[in-house]
């Protein structure tokens, strides 16, 4: 169970994200980044920031951007506008809005798990959501292939004889209603 801080000014989006993460994670809600910024984030394992909503409400200040860049807490940045540049740092993953459930859960899992980091040239690099999803899909496909080869499908082409109302016998497959 991860302790997550969700900085989201829109109550509907707050509830949707909190429900998507429940019961696997403990989610704390905050409507603005607040004055504490990154110092308050150190108590959490993950911070989720809605960059688009914060920008639209005038809460995405240069100070907040610097705090996000300096923070050591893994961060998930939600962004709608492709023209906007989110802060850049090693353990920050950007998810495009509207949020896709699988990409979102994959990014959260990668940021929260210590095994989400992949060693490249001696350095620990966090996978992006798309890389994690493609690796997860490839591993799942490889794991399922042997099981599917040993599984035999049955064709349901037998003619079923039924007794219709009134005592008449009919032949044929039952039609779905």
Coordinates of N, CA, C and O in Angstrom, one line a residue:
X1 N 0.8 -1.2 0.0 CA 0.0 0.0 0.0 C 0.9 1.2 0.0 O 1.7 1.4 0.9
X2 N 0.7 2.1 -1.0 CA 1.5 3.3 -1.1 C 0.7 4.5 -0.5 O -0.5 4.6 -0.6
X3 N 1.5 5.4 0.1 CA 0.9 6.6 0.6 C 1.1 7.7 -0.5 O 2.2 8.1 -0.8
X4 N 0.0 8.2 -1.1 CA 0.0 9.0 -2.2 C -0.6 10.4 -1.9 O -1.7 10.4 -1.3
X5 N 0.0 11.5 -2.4 CA -0.6 12.8 -2.3 C -1.1 13.2 -3.6 O -0.3 13.2 -4.6
X6 N -2.4 13.5 -3.7 CA -3.0 14.0 -5.0 C -3.2 15.4 -4.9 O -4.0 15.9 -4.1
X7 N -2.5 16.2 -5.7 CA -2.8 17.7 -5.8 C -3.6 17.9 -7.0 O -3.2 17.9 -8.1
X8 N -4.9 18.1 -6.7 CA -5.9 18.3 -7.8 C -7.0 19.3 -7.3 O -7.7 19.0 -6.4
X9 N -7.1 20.4 -8.0 CA -8.1 21.4 -7.6 C -9.5 21.1 -7.9 O -10.4 21.6 -7.3
X10 N -9.8 20.2 -8.8 CA -11.1 19.8 -9.2 C -11.6 18.6 -8.4 O -11.1 17.5 -8.5
X11 N -12.7 18.8 -7.7 CA -13.2 17.8 -6.8 C -13.6 16.5 -7.5 O -13.4 15.4 -7.0
X12 N -14.2 16.6 -8.7 CA -14.7 15.5 -9.4 C -13.5 14.6 -9.9 O -13.5 13.4 -9.7
X13 N -12.4 15.2 -10.3 CA -11.2 14.5 -10.7 C -10.5 13.9 -9.5 O -10.0 12.8 -9.5
X14 N -10.6 14.6 -8.4 CA -10.0 14.1 -7.1 C -10.7 12.8 -6.8 O -10.0 11.8 -6.5
X15 N -12.0 12.8 -6.8 CA -12.7 11.6 -6.4 C -12.5 10.4 -7.4 O -12.4 9.3 -7.0
X16 N -12.4 10.7 -8.7 CA -12.2 9.7 -9.7 C -10.9 9.0 -9.5 O -10.7 7.8 -9.5
X17 N -9.8 9.8 -9.3 CA -8.5 9.3 -9.1 C -8.4 8.5 -7.8 O -7.8 7.5 -7.7
X18 N -8.9 9.1 -6.7 CA -8.9 8.4 -5.4 C -9.6 7.1 -5.5 O -9.1 6.1 -4.9
X19 N -10.7 7.0 -6.2 CA -11.5 5.7 -6.3 C -10.7 4.7 -7.2 O -10.7 3.5 -6.9
X20 N -10.0 5.3 -8.2 CA -9.2 4.4 -9.0 C -8.0 3.8 -8.3 O -7.6 2.6 -8.6
X21 N -7.5 4.5 -7.3 CA -6.4 4.0 -6.5 C -6.8 3.2 -5.2 O -6.0 2.5 -4.6
X22 N -8.1 3.3 -4.8 CA -8.6 2.6 -3.7 C -8.8 1.2 -4.0 O -9.3 0.9 -5.1
X23 N -8.6 0.2 -3.2 CA -8.1 0.2 -1.8 C -6.6 -0.1 -1.7 O -6.1 -0.3 -0.7
X24 N -6.0 -0.2 -2.9 CA -4.5 -0.5 -2.9 C -3.6 0.5 -2.3 O -2.5 0.2 -2.0
X25 N -4.1 1.8 -2.3 CA -3.2 2.9 -1.9 C -4.0 3.8 -1.0 O -5.2 4.0 -1.1
X26 N -3.2 4.5 -0.1 CA -3.8 5.5 0.8 C -3.6 6.8 0.1 O -2.5 7.3 0.0
X27 N -4.7 7.5 -0.3 CA -4.6 8.7 -1.0 C -5.0 9.9 -0.1 O -6.1 9.9 0.5
X28 N -4.2 10.9 -0.1 CA -4.5 12.1 0.6 C -4.7 13.2 -0.4 O -3.9 13.4 -1.3
X29 N -5.8 14.0 -0.3 CA -6.2 15.0 -1.2 C -5.8 16.3 -0.8 O -5.9 16.7 0.4
X30 N -5.4 17.1 -1.8 CA -5.0 18.5 -1.6 C -5.5 19.3 -2.8 O -5.2 18.9 -3.9
X31 N -6.2 20.5 -2.6 CA -6.7 21.2 -3.7 C -5.7 22.1 -4.3 O -5.8 22.6 -5.5
X32 N -4.6 22.5 -3.6 CA -3.6 23.3 -4.2 C -2.2 22.8 -3.7 O -2.1 22.1 -2.7
X33 N -1.2 23.3 -4.4 CA 0.2 22.8 -4.0 C 0.6 23.3 -2.6 O 1.4 22.7 -2.0
X34 N 0.0 24.4 -2.2 CA 0.3 24.9 -0.9 C 1.6 25.6 -0.8 O 2.4 25.6 -1.7
X35 N 1.9 26.2 0.4 CA 3.1 26.9 0.6 C 4.3 26.0 0.9 O 5.4 26.3 0.7
X36 N 4.0 24.8 1.5 CA 5.0 23.9 1.9 C 5.7 23.3 0.7 O 6.9 22.9 0.8
X37 N 5.0 23.1 -0.4 CA 5.6 22.5 -1.6 C 6.2 21.2 -1.4 O 5.7 20.3 -0.8
X38 N 7.4 21.1 -1.9 CA 8.2 19.8 -1.9 C 8.5 19.3 -0.5 O 8.7 18.2 -0.3
X39 N 8.7 20.2 0.4 CA 9.0 19.9 1.8 C 7.9 19.0 2.4 O 8.2 18.0 3.1
X40 N 6.6 19.3 2.1 CA 5.5 18.5 2.6 C 5.4 17.2 1.9 O 4.7 16.3 2.4
X41 N 6.0 17.1 0.7 CA 5.8 15.9 -0.1 C 6.7 14.7 0.4 O 6.6 13.6 0.0
X42 N 7.7 15.0 1.2 CA 8.7 14.0 1.6 C 8.0 12.9 2.4 O 8.6 11.8 2.5
X43 N 6.8 13.2 3.0 CA 6.1 12.2 3.8 C 5.4 11.1 2.9 O 4.8 10.2 3.4
X44 N 5.4 11.4 1.6 CA 4.6 10.5 0.7 C 5.5 9.7 -0.2 O 6.6 10.1 -0.5
X45 N 5.0 8.6 -0.7 CA 5.8 7.7 -1.6 C 5.6 8.2 -3.0 O 6.4 7.8 -3.9
X46 N 4.5 8.9 -3.3 CA 4.2 9.4 -4.7 C 3.4 10.6 -4.6 O 2.5 10.7 -3.7
X47 N 3.7 11.6 -5.5 CA 2.9 12.8 -5.6 C 2.3 12.8 -7.0 O 3.0 12.6 -8.0
X48 N 1.0 13.0 -7.1 CA 0.3 13.2 -8.4 C -0.2 14.6 -8.5 O -0.9 15.1 -7.6
X49 N 0.3 15.3 -9.6 CA -0.1 16.7 -9.8 C -0.8 16.8 -11.1 O -0.4 16.3 -12.1
X50 N -1.9 17.5 -11.1 CA -2.6 17.8 -12.3 C -2.1 19.2 -12.9 O -2.6 20.2 -12.5
X51 N -1.1 19.1 -13.7 CA -0.5 20.3 -14.3 C -1.5 21.2 -15.0 O -1.5 22.4 -14.9
X52 N -2.4 20.6 -15.8 CA -3.4 21.3 -16.6 C -4.3 22.1 -15.7 O -4.5 23.3 -15.9
X53 N -4.9 21.5 -14.7 CA -5.8 22.2 -13.8 C -5.1 23.2 -13.0 O -5.7 24.3 -12.8
X54 N -4.0 23.0 -12.5 CA -3.2 24.0 -11.7 C -2.9 25.2 -12.6 O -3.0 26.3 -12.1
X55 N -2.5 25.0 -13.8 CA -2.2 26.1 -14.8 C -3.5 26.9 -15.0 O -3.5 28.1 -15.0
X56 N -4.6 26.2 -15.3 CA -5.9 26.9 -15.6 C -6.4 27.7 -14.5 O -7.0 28.8 -14.7
X57 N -6.1 27.3 -13.2 CA -6.5 28.1 -12.1 C -5.5 29.1 -11.6 O -5.6 29.7 -10.5
X58 N -4.4 29.2 -12.3 CA -3.3 30.1 -11.9 C -2.5 29.7 -10.7 O -1.8 30.5 -10.1
X59 N -2.5 28.4 -10.4 CA -1.7 27.9 -9.3 C -0.4 27.3 -9.7 O 0.4 26.9 -8.8
X60 N -0.1 27.2 -11.0 CA 1.2 26.6 -11.4 C 2.2 27.7 -11.6 O 2.4 28.3 -12.6
X61 N 2.8 28.1 -10.4 CA 3.7 29.2 -10.4 C 5.1 28.7 -10.7 O 5.4 27.5 -10.6
X62 N 6.0 29.6 -11.1 CA 7.4 29.2 -11.3 C 8.0 28.5 -10.0 O 8.9 27.6 -10.1
X63 N 7.6 29.0 -8.8 CA 8.1 28.4 -7.6 C 7.7 27.0 -7.5 O 8.5 26.1 -7.0
X64 N 6.4 26.7 -7.8 CA 5.9 25.3 -7.8 C 6.7 24.4 -8.8 O 7.1 23.3 -8.5
X65 N 7.0 24.9 -10.0 CA 7.7 24.2 -11.0 C 9.1 23.9 -10.5 O 9.6 22.7 -10.6
X66 N 9.8 24.8 -9.8 CA 11.1 24.6 -9.3 C 11.0 23.6 -8.1 O 11.9 22.7 -8.0
X67 N 10.0 23.7 -7.3 CA 9.8 22.7 -6.2 C 9.6 21.3 -6.7 O 10.2 20.3 -6.2
X68 N 8.9 21.1 -7.8 CA 8.7 19.8 -8.4 C 10.0 19.3 -9.0 O 10.4 18.1 -8.8
X69 N 10.8 20.2 -9.6 CA 12.1 19.8 -10.2 C 13.1 19.4 -9.1 O 13.9 18.5 -9.3
X70 N 13.0 20.0 -7.9 CA 13.9 19.8 -6.8 C 13.5 18.6 -5.9 O 14.3 18.1 -5.2
X71 N 12.2 18.2 -6.0 CA 11.7 17.2 -5.1 C 12.3 15.8 -5.4 O 12.7 15.5 -6.5
X72 N 12.5 15.1 -4.3 CA 13.0 13.7 -4.4 C 11.9 12.7 -4.5 O 12.2 11.5 -4.7
X73 N 10.7 13.1 -4.2 CA 9.5 12.2 -4.2 C 9.1 11.9 -5.7 O 9.0 12.8 -6.5
X74 N 9.0 10.6 -6.0 CA 8.5 10.3 -7.4 C 7.2 11.0 -7.7 O 6.3 11.1 -6.8
X75 N 7.0 11.5 -8.9 CA 5.9 12.4 -9.2 C 5.3 11.9 -10.5 O 5.9 11.6 -11.5
X76 N 3.9 11.9 -10.5 CA 3.1 11.6 -11.7 C 2.5 12.9 -12.1 O 1.7 13.5 -11.3
X77 N 2.8 13.4 -13.3 CA 2.3 14.7 -13.8 C 1.2 14.5 -14.8 O 1.4 13.8 -15.8
X78 N 0.0 15.0 -14.6 CA -1.1 14.9 -15.5 C -1.1 16.1 -16.4 O -1.2 17.3 -15.9
X79 N -1.1 15.9 -17.7 CA -1.0 17.1 -18.7 C -2.0 16.8 -19.8 O -2.0 15.7 -20.4
X80 N -2.7 17.8 -20.2 CA -3.7 17.7 -21.3 C -3.1 18.3 -22.6 O -3.2 17.8 -23.7
X81 N -2.4 19.5 -22.5 CA -1.9 20.2 -23.6 C -0.5 19.7 -24.0 O 0.4 19.8 -23.2
X82 N -0.4 19.2 -25.2 CA 0.9 18.7 -25.6 C 2.0 19.7 -25.8 O 3.2 19.5 -25.8
X83 N 1.5 21.0 -26.0 CA 2.5 22.1 -26.2 C 3.1 22.6 -24.9 O 4.2 23.2 -24.9
X84 N 2.5 22.2 -23.8 CA 3.1 22.6 -22.5 C 4.2 21.7 -22.1 O 4.1 20.5 -22.2
X85 N 5.3 22.2 -21.6 CA 6.4 21.4 -21.1 C 6.3 21.2 -19.6 O 6.5 22.2 -18.8
X86 N 6.1 20.0 -19.1 CA 6.1 19.7 -17.7 C 7.5 19.8 -17.2 O 8.5 19.7 -17.9
X87 N 7.7 19.9 -15.9 CA 9.0 19.9 -15.3 C 9.7 18.6 -15.7 O 9.1 17.6 -15.9
X88 N 11.1 18.7 -15.7 CA 11.8 17.5 -16.1 C 12.7 17.1 -14.9 O 13.4 17.9 -14.3
X89 N 12.7 15.8 -14.7 CA 13.6 15.2 -13.7 C 13.5 13.7 -13.8 O 12.7 13.1 -14.6
X90 N 14.4 12.9 -13.1 CA 14.5 11.5 -13.3 C 13.3 10.7 -13.0 O 12.9 9.9 -13.8
X91 N 12.7 10.9 -11.9 CA 11.5 10.1 -11.4 C 10.2 10.8 -11.6 O 9.4 10.8 -10.7
X92 N 10.0 11.5 -12.7 CA 8.7 12.1 -13.0 C 8.2 11.5 -14.3 O 8.9 11.4 -15.3
X93 N 7.0 11.0 -14.3 CA 6.3 10.4 -15.4 C 5.1 11.3 -15.8 O 4.4 11.7 -14.9
X94 N 4.9 11.6 -17.1 CA 3.8 12.4 -17.6 C 2.8 11.5 -18.2 O 3.1 10.6 -19.0
X95 N 1.5 11.7 -17.7 CA 0.4 10.9 -18.3 C -0.5 12.0 -19.0 O -0.8 13.0 -18.4
X96 N -0.8 11.7 -20.2 CA -1.7 12.6 -21.0 C -3.1 12.5 -20.6 O -3.6 11.4 -20.3
X97 N -3.9 13.6 -20.5 CA -5.3 13.6 -20.2 C -6.0 13.6 -21.5 O -5.6 14.2 -22.5
X98 N -7.1 12.9 -21.7 CA -7.8 12.2 -20.7 C -7.0 10.9 -20.2 O -6.3 10.3 -21.1
X99 N -7.1 10.6 -19.0 CA -6.3 9.5 -18.4 C -6.8 8.2 -18.8 O -8.0 7.9 -18.7
X100 N -5.9 7.4 -19.3 CA -6.2 6.0 -19.7 C -5.9 5.1 -18.4 O -4.8 5.2 -17.9
X101 N -6.9 4.3 -18.1 CA -6.8 3.5 -16.8 C -5.5 2.7 -16.8 O -4.8 2.7 -15.8
X102 N -5.2 1.9 -17.8 CA -4.1 1.0 -17.8 C -2.8 1.7 -17.7 O -1.9 1.4 -16.9
X103 N -2.6 2.8 -18.5 CA -1.4 3.6 -18.5 C -1.2 4.3 -17.1 O -0.1 4.3 -16.6
X104 N -2.3 4.7 -16.5 CA -2.2 5.4 -15.2 C -1.8 4.4 -14.1 O -0.8 4.6 -13.4
X105 N -2.4 3.2 -14.1 CA -2.1 2.2 -13.1 C -0.6 1.7 -13.3 O 0.1 1.4 -12.3
X106 N -0.2 1.6 -14.5 CA 1.1 1.1 -14.8 C 2.2 2.1 -14.3 O 3.2 1.8 -13.7
X107 N 1.9 3.4 -14.6 CA 2.8 4.5 -14.1 C 2.9 4.5 -12.6 O 4.0 4.7 -12.1
X108 N 1.7 4.4 -11.9 CA 1.7 4.4 -10.5 C 2.5 3.2 -9.9 O 3.4 3.4 -9.0
X109 N 2.3 2.1 -10.5 CA 3.1 0.9 -10.1 C 4.6 1.0 -10.3 O 5.4 0.7 -9.4
X110 N 4.9 1.6 -11.4 CA 6.4 1.7 -11.7 C 7.0 2.7 -10.8 O 8.2 2.5 -10.3
X111 N 6.3 3.8 -10.5 CA 6.9 4.8 -9.6 C 6.9 4.4 -8.1 O 7.8 4.8 -7.4
X112 N 6.0 3.5 -7.7 CA 6.0 3.1 -6.3 C 6.9 1.9 -6.1 O 7.4 1.7 -4.9
X113 N 7.1 1.1 -7.1 CA 7.9 -0.1 -6.8 C 9.4 0.1 -7.0 O 9.8 0.8 -8.0
X114 N 10.2 -0.4 -6.1 CA 11.7 -0.2 -6.3 C 12.2 -1.0 -7.5 O 13.2 -0.7 -8.0
X115 N 11.4 -2.0 -8.0 CA 11.8 -2.8 -9.1 C 11.5 -2.1 -10.4 O 11.8 -2.6 -11.5
X116 N 10.8 -0.9 -10.3 CA 10.4 -0.2 -11.5 C 11.6 0.5 -12.2 O 11.6 0.9 -13.3
X117 N 12.7 0.5 -11.5 CA 13.9 1.1 -12.0 C 14.7 0.1 -12.8 O 14.9 -1.1 -12.3
X118 N 15.2 0.4 -14.0 CA 15.9 -0.5 -14.8 C 17.4 0.0 -14.9 O 17.6 1.2 -15.1
X119 N 18.3 -0.9 -14.7 CA 19.7 -0.5 -14.7 C 20.1 -0.3 -16.2 O 20.0 -1.2 -17.0
X120 N 20.7 0.9 -16.5 CA 21.2 1.2 -17.8 C 22.6 1.8 -17.6 O 22.7 2.9 -17.2
X121 N 23.6 1.1 -18.0 CA 24.9 1.6 -17.9 C 25.3 2.0 -16.4 O 26.0 3.0 -16.2
X122 N 24.8 1.2 -15.5 CA 25.1 1.5 -14.1 C 24.3 2.5 -13.4 O 24.3 2.8 -12.2
X123 N 23.4 3.2 -14.2 CA 22.5 4.2 -13.7 C 21.1 3.6 -13.6 O 20.7 2.8 -14.4
X124 N 20.4 4.0 -12.6 CA 19.0 3.6 -12.4 C 18.1 4.6 -13.2 O 18.1 5.7 -12.9
X125 N 17.3 4.1 -14.1 CA 16.4 4.9 -14.9 C 15.0 4.4 -14.8 O 14.8 3.2 -14.9
X126 N 14.1 5.2 -14.6 CA 12.7 4.8 -14.4 C 12.1 4.7 -15.8 O 12.3 5.5 -16.6
X127 N 11.3 3.6 -16.0 CA 10.6 3.4 -17.2 C 9.5 4.4 -17.4 O 8.8 4.7 -16.4
X128 N 9.2 4.8 -18.6 CA 8.0 5.6 -18.8 C 6.8 4.7 -18.8 O 6.9 3.5 -18.9
X129 N 5.6 5.3 -18.8 CA 4.4 4.4 -18.7 C 4.3 3.6 -20.0 O 3.9 2.4 -19.9
X130 N 4.6 4.1 -21.2 CA 4.5 3.4 -22.4 C 5.5 2.2 -22.4 O 5.2 1.1 -22.9
X131 N 6.7 2.5 -22.0 CA 7.7 1.4 -21.9 C 7.3 0.3 -21.0 O 7.4 -0.9 -21.3
X132 N 6.8 0.7 -19.8 CA 6.4 -0.3 -18.8 C 5.2 -1.1 -19.4 O 5.2 -2.3 -19.2
X133 N 4.3 -0.4 -20.0 CA 3.1 -1.1 -20.6 C 3.5 -2.1 -21.7 O 3.0 -3.2 -21.7
X134 N 4.5 -1.7 -22.5 CA 4.9 -2.6 -23.6 C 5.6 -3.8 -23.0 O 5.4 -4.9 -23.5
X135 N 6.5 -3.6 -22.0 CA 7.2 -4.7 -21.4 C 6.2 -5.6 -20.7 O 6.4 -6.9 -20.7
X136 N 5.3 -5.0 -20.0 CA 4.3 -5.8 -19.3 C 3.5 -6.7 -20.3 O 3.2 -7.9 -20.0
X137 N 3.1 -6.1 -21.4 CA 2.3 -6.8 -22.4 C 3.1 -7.9 -23.0 O 2.5 -9.0 -23.3
X138 N 4.3 -7.7 -23.3 CA 5.2 -8.7 -23.9 C 5.4 -9.9 -22.9 O 5.3 -11.1 -23.3
X139 N 5.6 -9.6 -21.7 CA 5.8 -10.7 -20.7 C 4.5 -11.4 -20.5 O 4.5 -12.7 -20.4
X140 N 3.3 -10.8 -20.5 CA 2.1 -11.4 -20.3 C 1.8 -12.3 -21.5 O 1.3 -13.5 -21.4
X141 N 2.1 -11.9 -22.7 CA 1.9 -12.7 -23.9 C 2.7 -13.9 -23.9 O 2.3 -15.0 -24.3
X142 N 4.0 -13.7 -23.5 CA 4.9 -14.9 -23.5 C 4.4 -15.9 -22.4 O 4.6 -17.1 -22.6
X143 N 3.9 -15.4 -21.3 CA 3.4 -16.3 -20.3 C 2.2 -17.1 -20.7 O 1.9 -18.2 -20.3
X144 N 1.3 -16.4 -21.5 CA 0.1 -17.0 -21.9 C 0.2 -18.0 -23.1 O -0.6 -18.9 -23.3
X145 N 1.2 -17.9 -24.0 CA 1.3 -18.7 -25.2 C 1.4 -20.2 -24.9 O 0.6 -20.9 -25.5
X146 N 2.2 -20.7 -23.9 CA 2.2 -22.1 -23.7 C 0.8 -22.6 -23.2 O 0.4 -23.7 -23.5
X147 N 0.1 -21.8 -22.4 CA -1.2 -22.2 -21.9 C -2.2 -22.3 -23.0 O -3.0 -23.2 -23.0
X148 N -2.1 -21.4 -24.0 CA -3.1 -21.5 -25.0 C -2.9 -22.6 -26.0 O -3.8 -23.2 -26.5
X149 N -1.6 -23.1 -26.2 CA -1.3 -24.2 -27.0 C -1.9 -25.5 -26.5 O -2.3 -26.3 -27.2
X150 N -1.9 -25.6 -25.1 CA -2.4 -26.8 -24.5 C -3.9 -26.8 -24.3 O -4.6 -27.8 -24.0
X151 N -4.6 -25.7 -24.6 CA -6.0 -25.5 -24.4 C -6.7 -25.8 -25.7 O -6.4 -25.2 -26.7
X152 N -7.7 -26.7 -25.7 CA -8.4 -27.1 -26.9 C -9.8 -26.4 -26.8 O -10.5 -26.6 -25.9
X153 N -10.1 -25.7 -27.9 CA -11.4 -25.0 -27.9 C -12.4 -26.0 -28.5 O -12.1 -26.9 -29.3
X154 N -13.7 -25.9 -28.1 CA -14.7 -26.7 -28.5 C -15.7 -25.9 -29.4 O -16.1 -24.8 -29.0
X155 N -16.0 -26.4 -30.6 CA -16.9 -25.7 -31.5 C -18.3 -26.2 -31.1 O -18.6 -27.4 -31.1
X156 N -19.2 -25.3 -30.9 CA -20.6 -25.6 -30.6 C -21.4 -25.6 -31.8 O -22.1 -24.6 -32.1
X157 N -21.4 -26.6 -32.6 CA -22.2 -26.7 -33.9 C -23.2 -27.8 -33.8 O -23.8 -28.1 -34.8
X158 N -23.4 -28.4 -32.7 CA -24.4 -29.5 -32.6 C -25.8 -28.9 -32.7 O -26.1 -27.8 -32.2
X159 N -26.6 -29.7 -33.4 CA -28.0 -29.3 -33.5 C -28.7 -29.8 -32.3 O -28.6 -30.9 -31.9
X160 N -29.5 -28.9 -31.7 CA -30.2 -29.2 -30.4 C -31.6 -29.4 -30.7 O -32.3 -28.6 -31.4
X161 N -32.2 -30.5 -30.3 CA -33.6 -30.8 -30.5 C -34.3 -30.3 -29.3 O -34.1 -30.7 -28.1
X162 N -35.3 -29.4 -29.5 CA -36.1 -28.8 -28.4 C -37.6 -29.1 -28.6 O -38.0 -29.2 -29.7
X163 N -38.3 -29.0 -27.5 CA -39.7 -29.2 -27.7 C -40.3 -27.8 -27.5 O -40.1 -27.1 -26.5
X164 N -41.0 -27.3 -28.5 CA -41.6 -26.0 -28.5 C -42.9 -26.0 -27.8 O -43.5 -27.1 -27.5
X165 N -43.5 -24.9 -27.4 CA -44.8 -24.8 -26.7 C -45.8 -25.4 -27.6 O -45.8 -25.2 -28.8
X166 N -46.7 -26.2 -27.1 CA -47.7 -26.8 -27.9 C -47.4 -28.2 -28.3 O -48.1 -28.9 -29.0
X167 N -46.2 -28.7 -27.8 CA -45.8 -30.1 -28.1 C -45.1 -30.4 -29.4 O -44.8 -31.5 -29.7
X168 N -44.8 -29.3 -30.2 CA -44.1 -29.5 -31.4 C -42.6 -29.6 -31.2 O -42.0 -28.9 -30.4
X169 N -41.9 -30.5 -31.9 CA -40.4 -30.6 -31.8 C -39.8 -29.7 -32.9 O -40.2 -29.7 -34.0
X170 N -38.8 -29.0 -32.5 CA -38.0 -28.2 -33.5 C -36.6 -28.6 -33.4 O -36.1 -29.1 -32.4
X171 N -36.0 -28.4 -34.6 CA -34.5 -28.7 -34.6 C -33.8 -27.4 -35.0 O -34.3 -26.6 -35.8
X172 N -32.7 -27.2 -34.4 CA -31.9 -25.9 -34.7 C -31.3 -25.4 -33.4 O -31.7 -25.8 -32.3
X173 N -30.4 -24.5 -33.6 CA -29.7 -23.9 -32.5 C -30.6 -22.8 -31.9 O -31.4 -22.2 -32.6
X174 N -30.5 -22.6 -30.7 CA -31.2 -21.6 -30.0 C -30.7 -20.2 -30.3 O -29.5 -20.0 -30.3
X175 N -31.6 -19.3 -30.6 CA -31.2 -18.0 -31.0 C -31.1 -17.1 -29.7 O -32.0 -17.2 -28.9
X176 N -30.1 -16.3 -29.6 CA -30.1 -15.4 -28.5 C -31.2 -14.4 -28.5 O -31.6 -14.0 -29.6
X177 N -31.7 -14.0 -27.4 CA -32.8 -13.0 -27.3 C -32.2 -11.6 -27.4 O -31.2 -11.2 -26.9

